[in-house]
Amino acid sequence: MIMALVPAFNESRTIASVVKDLLLYVDDVVVIDDGSVDNTADLARGAGAIVIRHSLNRGQGAALETGHDYARRSNADWVIHFDADGQFMASDIPAALAMIKTSKKDVLLGSRFLGNHQIIPWFKQWFLLPMGRLVDRLSGTVRLSDSHNGFRILGRRALDTIFITQDRMAHATEIPGLIAKYHLTWVEYPITVQYHNFGQGTVGGLKIVRDLLISKFL
Amino acid sequence: MLILFKFLFFIIVLTAVMSVIRRGREGVLGKSGLLFWLLFWFAALIAVLYPGSTQFLAAYLGIGRGADLVFYSAIIALFYLMFRLHIKIEGIQRDVTKIVRQEALKTTIPAPSSSKKTV
């Protein structure tokens, strides 16, 4: 079974089309509504998704781990992390799935930099992303061409091994860290990202560093 | 004026020590915590009643004045307390997440699953 996990917080503008697109390529779409105050949950359900609803906003990492929990109970064979804001292309999924299957890897990580057809804000490309890569290196992650890309595919072994403890955005550093820690095999795959908004800014980056530091003492 | 301040501080320390002992008896505070807070309040009382006492320790540590030693120590203690609070809060946040997750998964209504796709 192929299951897409879509963490969503106030994504009523895009969620229905994202779910419909995903259903063309996967068996189940699980939207984890992370305490939205708009009608994200209703729209997702109406579009055909299974909706898990957090009563409080807990962050993207927490929502993904809730999705992992559900996927483990549902005996999913493959889990796809997919953003709710419409920045990813569901049409990238078949080729990405084919790649992880033929290469027999545990995890596939999306990359904006393996292909050369991306339009990325320059501050993000030349400052925030290199800084993100540096933080990843210092955190002992596997070496990726793209830092903090939300498109991932996890096989069953990875799903049973990767437990996300970072509730907010630091999960994007935690996951490559866990891949390295548990010696999971991985591959990068070029995906298309259409920027509708800027995403993580400098303040967001600093919060990630703070979360990573604090977690060392927990 | 100074005698009044010393008297007031003595009352505050007495109240704090009684509170620490009560929390120790209730089991809220462990043995090491009890000892730490009793020593802390005792040291604070000595420093206020005999201001010259800090001078001795300050000179030993190479700090000019006793008041400076108290000031530096207070800043270090506050930073440490902030750090511990941050960690404590993060721990509580993670517990909240676990509860929210359990509740969410318990109340999830599954949608009809589509046919199994192969790639």
Coordinates of C-alpha atoms in Angstrom, one line a residue:
Chain A
M1 CA 0.0 0.0 0.0
I2 CA 1.3 3.5 -0.9
M3 CA 0.2 6.2 1.5
A4 CA 0.8 9.9 1.2
L5 CA 1.1 11.9 4.4
V6 CA 0.2 15.5 4.1
P7 CA 0.6 17.7 7.2
A8 CA -1.7 20.7 6.9
F9 CA -2.2 23.9 8.9
N10 CA -4.8 26.3 7.5
E11 CA -4.3 25.2 3.9
S12 CA -7.9 25.5 2.7
R13 CA -6.8 27.3 -0.5
T14 CA -4.8 24.3 -1.8
I15 CA -5.6 21.2 0.1
A16 CA -8.4 19.9 -2.1
S17 CA -6.4 20.0 -5.3
V18 CA -3.3 18.5 -3.6
V19 CA -5.4 15.6 -2.3
K20 CA -7.1 15.0 -5.7
D21 CA -3.7 15.1 -7.5
L22 CA -2.2 12.7 -5.0
L23 CA -5.0 10.2 -5.3
L24 CA -4.0 9.7 -9.0
Y25 CA -0.8 8.2 -7.8
V26 CA -1.2 6.7 -4.3
D27 CA -3.7 4.4 -2.6
D28 CA -4.4 6.6 0.4
V29 CA -3.9 10.2 1.2
V30 CA -3.7 11.0 4.9
V31 CA -4.1 14.6 5.8
I32 CA -2.9 15.4 9.3
D33 CA -4.9 18.6 10.0
D34 CA -2.6 20.3 12.6
G35 CA -5.2 22.3 14.5
S36 CA -6.4 24.4 11.6
V37 CA -9.0 27.1 12.2
D38 CA -10.2 27.1 8.7
N39 CA -12.1 24.3 6.8
T40 CA -8.9 22.4 5.8
A41 CA -10.2 19.1 7.3
D42 CA -13.6 19.2 5.6
L43 CA -12.1 20.1 2.2
A44 CA -9.5 17.3 2.5
R45 CA -12.2 14.8 3.5
G46 CA -14.4 16.0 0.7
A47 CA -11.5 15.4 -1.8
G48 CA -11.1 11.8 -0.6
A49 CA -8.5 12.0 2.1
I50 CA -8.4 10.2 5.4
V51 CA -8.2 13.1 7.9
I52 CA -6.5 12.9 11.3
R53 CA -7.1 16.0 13.3
H54 CA -4.8 17.4 15.9
S55 CA -6.9 19.4 18.4
L56 CA -4.0 21.8 19.0
N57 CA -1.3 23.0 16.6
R58 CA 1.8 20.9 17.3
G59 CA 4.0 21.6 14.3
Q60 CA 4.9 19.9 11.0
G61 CA 7.2 17.3 12.6
A62 CA 4.5 16.3 15.1
A63 CA 1.9 16.0 12.3
L64 CA 4.3 13.8 10.2
E65 CA 4.9 11.5 13.2
T66 CA 1.2 11.2 13.8
G67 CA 0.9 10.2 10.1
H68 CA 3.8 7.6 10.7
D69 CA 1.9 6.2 13.6
Y70 CA -1.2 5.8 11.4
A71 CA 0.8 4.3 8.5
R72 CA 2.4 1.7 10.8
R73 CA -1.0 0.6 12.1
S74 CA -2.3 0.5 8.5
N75 CA 0.7 -1.7 7.5
A76 CA 1.6 0.8 4.7
D77 CA 4.5 -0.4 2.5
W78 CA 5.5 3.0 1.3
V79 CA 4.9 6.4 2.9
I80 CA 5.3 9.7 1.0
H81 CA 5.8 13.0 2.8
F82 CA 4.1 15.7 0.8
D83 CA 3.5 19.4 1.5
A84 CA -0.1 20.7 1.6
D85 CA 0.7 24.1 0.0
G86 CA 0.8 22.9 -3.6
Q87 CA 4.5 23.5 -4.1
F88 CA 5.3 19.9 -5.0
M89 CA 4.1 18.0 -8.1
A90 CA 2.2 14.8 -7.5
S91 CA 3.3 13.7 -11.0
D92 CA 6.9 13.4 -9.6
I93 CA 5.7 10.4 -7.5
P94 CA 5.6 7.5 -10.0
A95 CA 9.2 8.0 -11.2
A96 CA 10.4 8.6 -7.6
L97 CA 8.7 5.4 -6.4
A98 CA 10.2 3.5 -9.3
M99 CA 13.6 4.8 -8.4
I100 CA 13.5 3.8 -4.7
K101 CA 12.1 0.4 -5.6
T102 CA 14.7 -0.4 -8.3
S103 CA 17.6 1.0 -6.2
K104 CA 16.4 -1.0 -3.2
K105 CA 17.0 2.0 -0.8
D106 CA 15.2 2.6 2.5
V107 CA 14.5 6.3 1.9
L108 CA 14.2 8.7 -1.1
L109 CA 14.8 12.4 -0.4
G110 CA 13.6 15.0 -2.9
S111 CA 16.1 17.5 -4.1
R112 CA 15.7 20.8 -5.8
F113 CA 19.3 20.9 -7.0
L114 CA 19.7 17.6 -8.9
G115 CA 17.5 19.0 -11.7
N116 CA 18.2 22.5 -13.0
H117 CA 14.7 23.8 -13.7
Q118 CA 14.1 25.5 -10.3
I119 CA 13.4 29.1 -9.6
I120 CA 14.5 29.7 -6.0
P121 CA 14.6 33.1 -4.2
W122 CA 18.2 34.2 -4.3
F123 CA 18.5 34.8 -0.5
K124 CA 17.2 31.3 0.1
Q125 CA 19.5 29.8 -2.5
W126 CA 22.7 31.6 -1.5
F127 CA 22.3 32.1 2.2
L128 CA 19.5 30.1 4.0
L129 CA 20.0 26.8 2.2
P130 CA 23.9 26.8 2.6
M131 CA 23.3 27.7 6.3
G132 CA 20.8 24.8 6.5
R133 CA 23.3 22.4 5.0
L134 CA 25.9 23.6 7.5
V135 CA 23.6 22.9 10.5
D136 CA 22.8 19.5 9.0
R137 CA 26.5 18.6 8.8
L138 CA 27.0 19.7 12.4
S139 CA 24.0 17.6 13.4
G140 CA 25.6 14.5 11.9
T141 CA 23.1 14.0 9.1
V142 CA 23.8 12.3 5.8
R143 CA 25.2 14.7 3.1
L144 CA 22.4 15.9 1.0
S145 CA 22.4 18.3 -2.0
D146 CA 19.2 19.8 -0.7
S147 CA 18.5 20.8 2.9
H148 CA 15.0 20.8 4.3
N149 CA 13.2 19.4 1.3
G150 CA 9.8 18.1 2.4
F151 CA 9.4 15.5 -0.3
R152 CA 10.4 12.1 1.0
I153 CA 9.5 8.4 0.4
L154 CA 10.1 5.9 3.2
G155 CA 10.0 2.2 2.8
R156 CA 8.7 -0.1 5.6
R157 CA 12.1 -0.5 7.2
A158 CA 12.6 3.3 7.4
L159 CA 9.0 3.7 8.7
D160 CA 9.7 1.3 11.5
T161 CA 13.0 3.0 12.3
I162 CA 12.4 6.7 12.0
F163 CA 10.5 8.1 14.9
I164 CA 10.3 11.9 14.7
T165 CA 10.7 13.7 18.0
Q166 CA 11.1 17.2 16.7
D167 CA 7.6 18.7 16.7
R168 CA 8.4 21.8 14.6
M169 CA 10.6 22.3 11.5
A170 CA 13.8 20.7 13.0
H171 CA 12.4 17.3 11.9
A172 CA 13.8 18.1 8.5
T173 CA 17.3 17.9 10.1
E174 CA 16.3 15.1 12.4
I175 CA 15.3 12.7 9.6
P176 CA 18.6 12.8 7.7
G177 CA 20.3 12.5 11.2
L178 CA 18.3 9.3 11.9
I179 CA 19.1 7.9 8.5
A180 CA 22.8 8.3 9.3
K181 CA 22.4 7.0 12.9
Y182 CA 20.5 3.8 11.9
H183 CA 22.6 3.2 8.7
L184 CA 19.5 3.3 6.5
T185 CA 20.2 3.4 2.7
W186 CA 19.1 6.5 0.8
V187 CA 18.9 8.1 -2.5
E188 CA 18.2 11.7 -3.7
Y189 CA 15.8 12.4 -6.5
P190 CA 15.3 15.6 -8.5
I191 CA 11.8 17.0 -7.9
T192 CA 10.1 20.2 -9.0
V193 CA 9.2 22.8 -6.4
Q194 CA 7.0 25.8 -7.4
Y195 CA 7.4 28.6 -4.9
H196 CA 4.2 30.2 -3.9
N197 CA 5.6 31.7 -0.7
F198 CA 9.1 32.0 0.8
G199 CA 8.9 29.2 3.3
Q200 CA 11.5 29.1 6.1
G201 CA 13.1 32.5 6.7
T202 CA 16.1 33.5 8.9
V203 CA 14.0 33.5 12.1
G204 CA 12.6 30.1 11.2
G205 CA 16.2 28.9 10.7
L206 CA 17.3 30.1 14.1
K207 CA 14.3 28.4 15.7
I208 CA 15.4 25.2 14.1
V209 CA 18.9 25.6 15.6
R210 CA 17.4 26.3 19.0
D211 CA 15.2 23.2 18.8
L212 CA 18.2 21.0 17.8
L213 CA 20.3 22.4 20.7
I214 CA 17.5 21.9 23.3
S215 CA 16.8 18.4 22.1
K216 CA 20.4 17.4 23.0
F217 CA 19.5 17.9 26.7
L218 CA 16.2 16.1 26.7
Chain B
M1 CA 17.1 51.6 57.0
L2 CA 19.7 48.9 56.5
I3 CA 18.6 47.1 59.7
L4 CA 15.0 47.2 58.4
F5 CA 16.1 45.6 55.1
K6 CA 18.1 42.9 57.0
F7 CA 15.0 42.2 59.1
L8 CA 12.7 41.9 56.1
F9 CA 15.2 39.7 54.3
F10 CA 15.4 37.5 57.4
I11 CA 11.6 37.1 57.3
I12 CA 11.7 36.3 53.5
V13 CA 14.5 33.7 54.0
L14 CA 12.6 32.1 57.0
T15 CA 9.4 31.8 54.8
A16 CA 11.4 30.4 51.9
V17 CA 13.2 27.8 54.2
M18 CA 9.8 26.7 55.7
S19 CA 8.4 26.3 52.2
V20 CA 11.5 24.3 51.1
I21 CA 11.2 22.0 54.1
R22 CA 7.4 21.5 53.6
R23 CA 8.0 20.7 49.9
G24 CA 10.7 18.2 51.0
R25 CA 8.3 16.5 53.4
E26 CA 5.6 16.3 50.7
G27 CA 8.1 14.6 48.5
V28 CA 7.9 17.3 45.8
L29 CA 11.6 18.2 46.3
G30 CA 14.2 15.5 46.3
K31 CA 17.1 15.2 48.9
S32 CA 19.6 17.0 46.6
G33 CA 17.1 19.7 45.8
L34 CA 16.3 20.2 49.4
L35 CA 20.0 20.5 50.3
F36 CA 20.6 22.9 47.4
W37 CA 17.8 25.3 48.4
L38 CA 18.7 25.2 52.1
L39 CA 22.3 26.0 51.3
F40 CA 21.2 28.7 48.8
W41 CA 19.0 30.5 51.3
F42 CA 21.6 30.1 54.1
A43 CA 24.3 31.6 51.9
A44 CA 22.0 34.5 50.9
L45 CA 21.2 35.2 54.5
I46 CA 24.9 35.2 55.5
A47 CA 25.6 37.6 52.5
V48 CA 22.9 40.0 53.6
L49 CA 23.5 39.9 57.4
Y50 CA 27.3 40.0 57.0
P51 CA 28.1 41.9 53.7
G52 CA 31.8 41.6 54.4
S53 CA 31.6 37.8 54.1
T54 CA 31.3 38.0 50.3
Q55 CA 34.4 40.1 50.1
F56 CA 36.5 37.2 51.3
L57 CA 35.2 34.9 48.6
A58 CA 35.4 37.6 45.9
A59 CA 39.0 38.2 46.7
Y60 CA 39.7 34.4 46.6
L61 CA 38.1 34.2 43.1
G62 CA 39.9 37.3 41.9
I63 CA 36.8 39.5 41.7
G64 CA 37.2 43.0 43.1
R65 CA 34.2 43.5 45.3
G66 CA 31.8 41.2 47.2
A67 CA 28.8 42.9 45.6
D68 CA 30.2 42.1 42.1
L69 CA 30.6 38.5 43.1
V70 CA 26.9 38.4 44.1
F71 CA 25.9 40.1 40.9
Y72 CA 27.9 37.8 38.6
S73 CA 26.7 34.7 40.5
A74 CA 23.1 35.9 40.2
I75 CA 23.4 36.4 36.4
I76 CA 25.0 33.0 35.9
A77 CA 22.3 31.4 38.1
L78 CA 19.5 33.2 36.1
F79 CA 20.9 32.0 32.8
Y80 CA 21.2 28.5 34.0
L81 CA 17.6 28.7 35.4
M82 CA 16.4 30.0 32.0
F83 CA 18.1 27.1 30.2
R84 CA 16.6 24.5 32.5
L85 CA 13.2 26.1 32.1
H86 CA 13.5 26.0 28.3
I87 CA 14.4 22.3 28.5
K88 CA 11.5 21.6 30.9
I89 CA 9.0 23.5 28.7
E90 CA 10.2 21.5 25.6
G91 CA 9.7 18.3 27.6
I92 CA 6.1 19.4 28.5
Q93 CA 5.5 20.4 24.8
R94 CA 6.5 16.9 23.7
D95 CA 4.2 15.3 26.3
V96 CA 1.3 17.6 25.0
T97 CA 2.1 16.4 21.5
K98 CA 1.8 12.7 22.6
I99 CA -1.6 13.3 24.2
V100 CA -2.8 15.3 21.1
R101 CA -1.6 12.4 18.8
Q102 CA -3.3 9.7 20.9
E103 CA -6.5 11.6 20.9
A104 CA -6.3 12.4 17.2
L105 CA -5.7 8.7 16.2
K106 CA -8.5 7.6 18.5
T107 CA -11.0 9.8 16.8
T108 CA -9.9 9.3 13.2
I109 CA -12.7 8.4 10.8
P110 CA -11.1 6.5 7.9
A111 CA -12.2 7.4 4.4
P112 CA -12.9 4.5 1.9
S113 CA -9.6 3.4 0.6
S114 CA -9.1 3.5 -3.2
S115 CA -7.8 0.5 -5.2
K116 CA -4.3 -0.6 -4.7
K117 CA -1.9 1.1 -7.1
T118 CA 1.3 -0.4 -8.5
V119 CA 4.1 1.6 -9.8

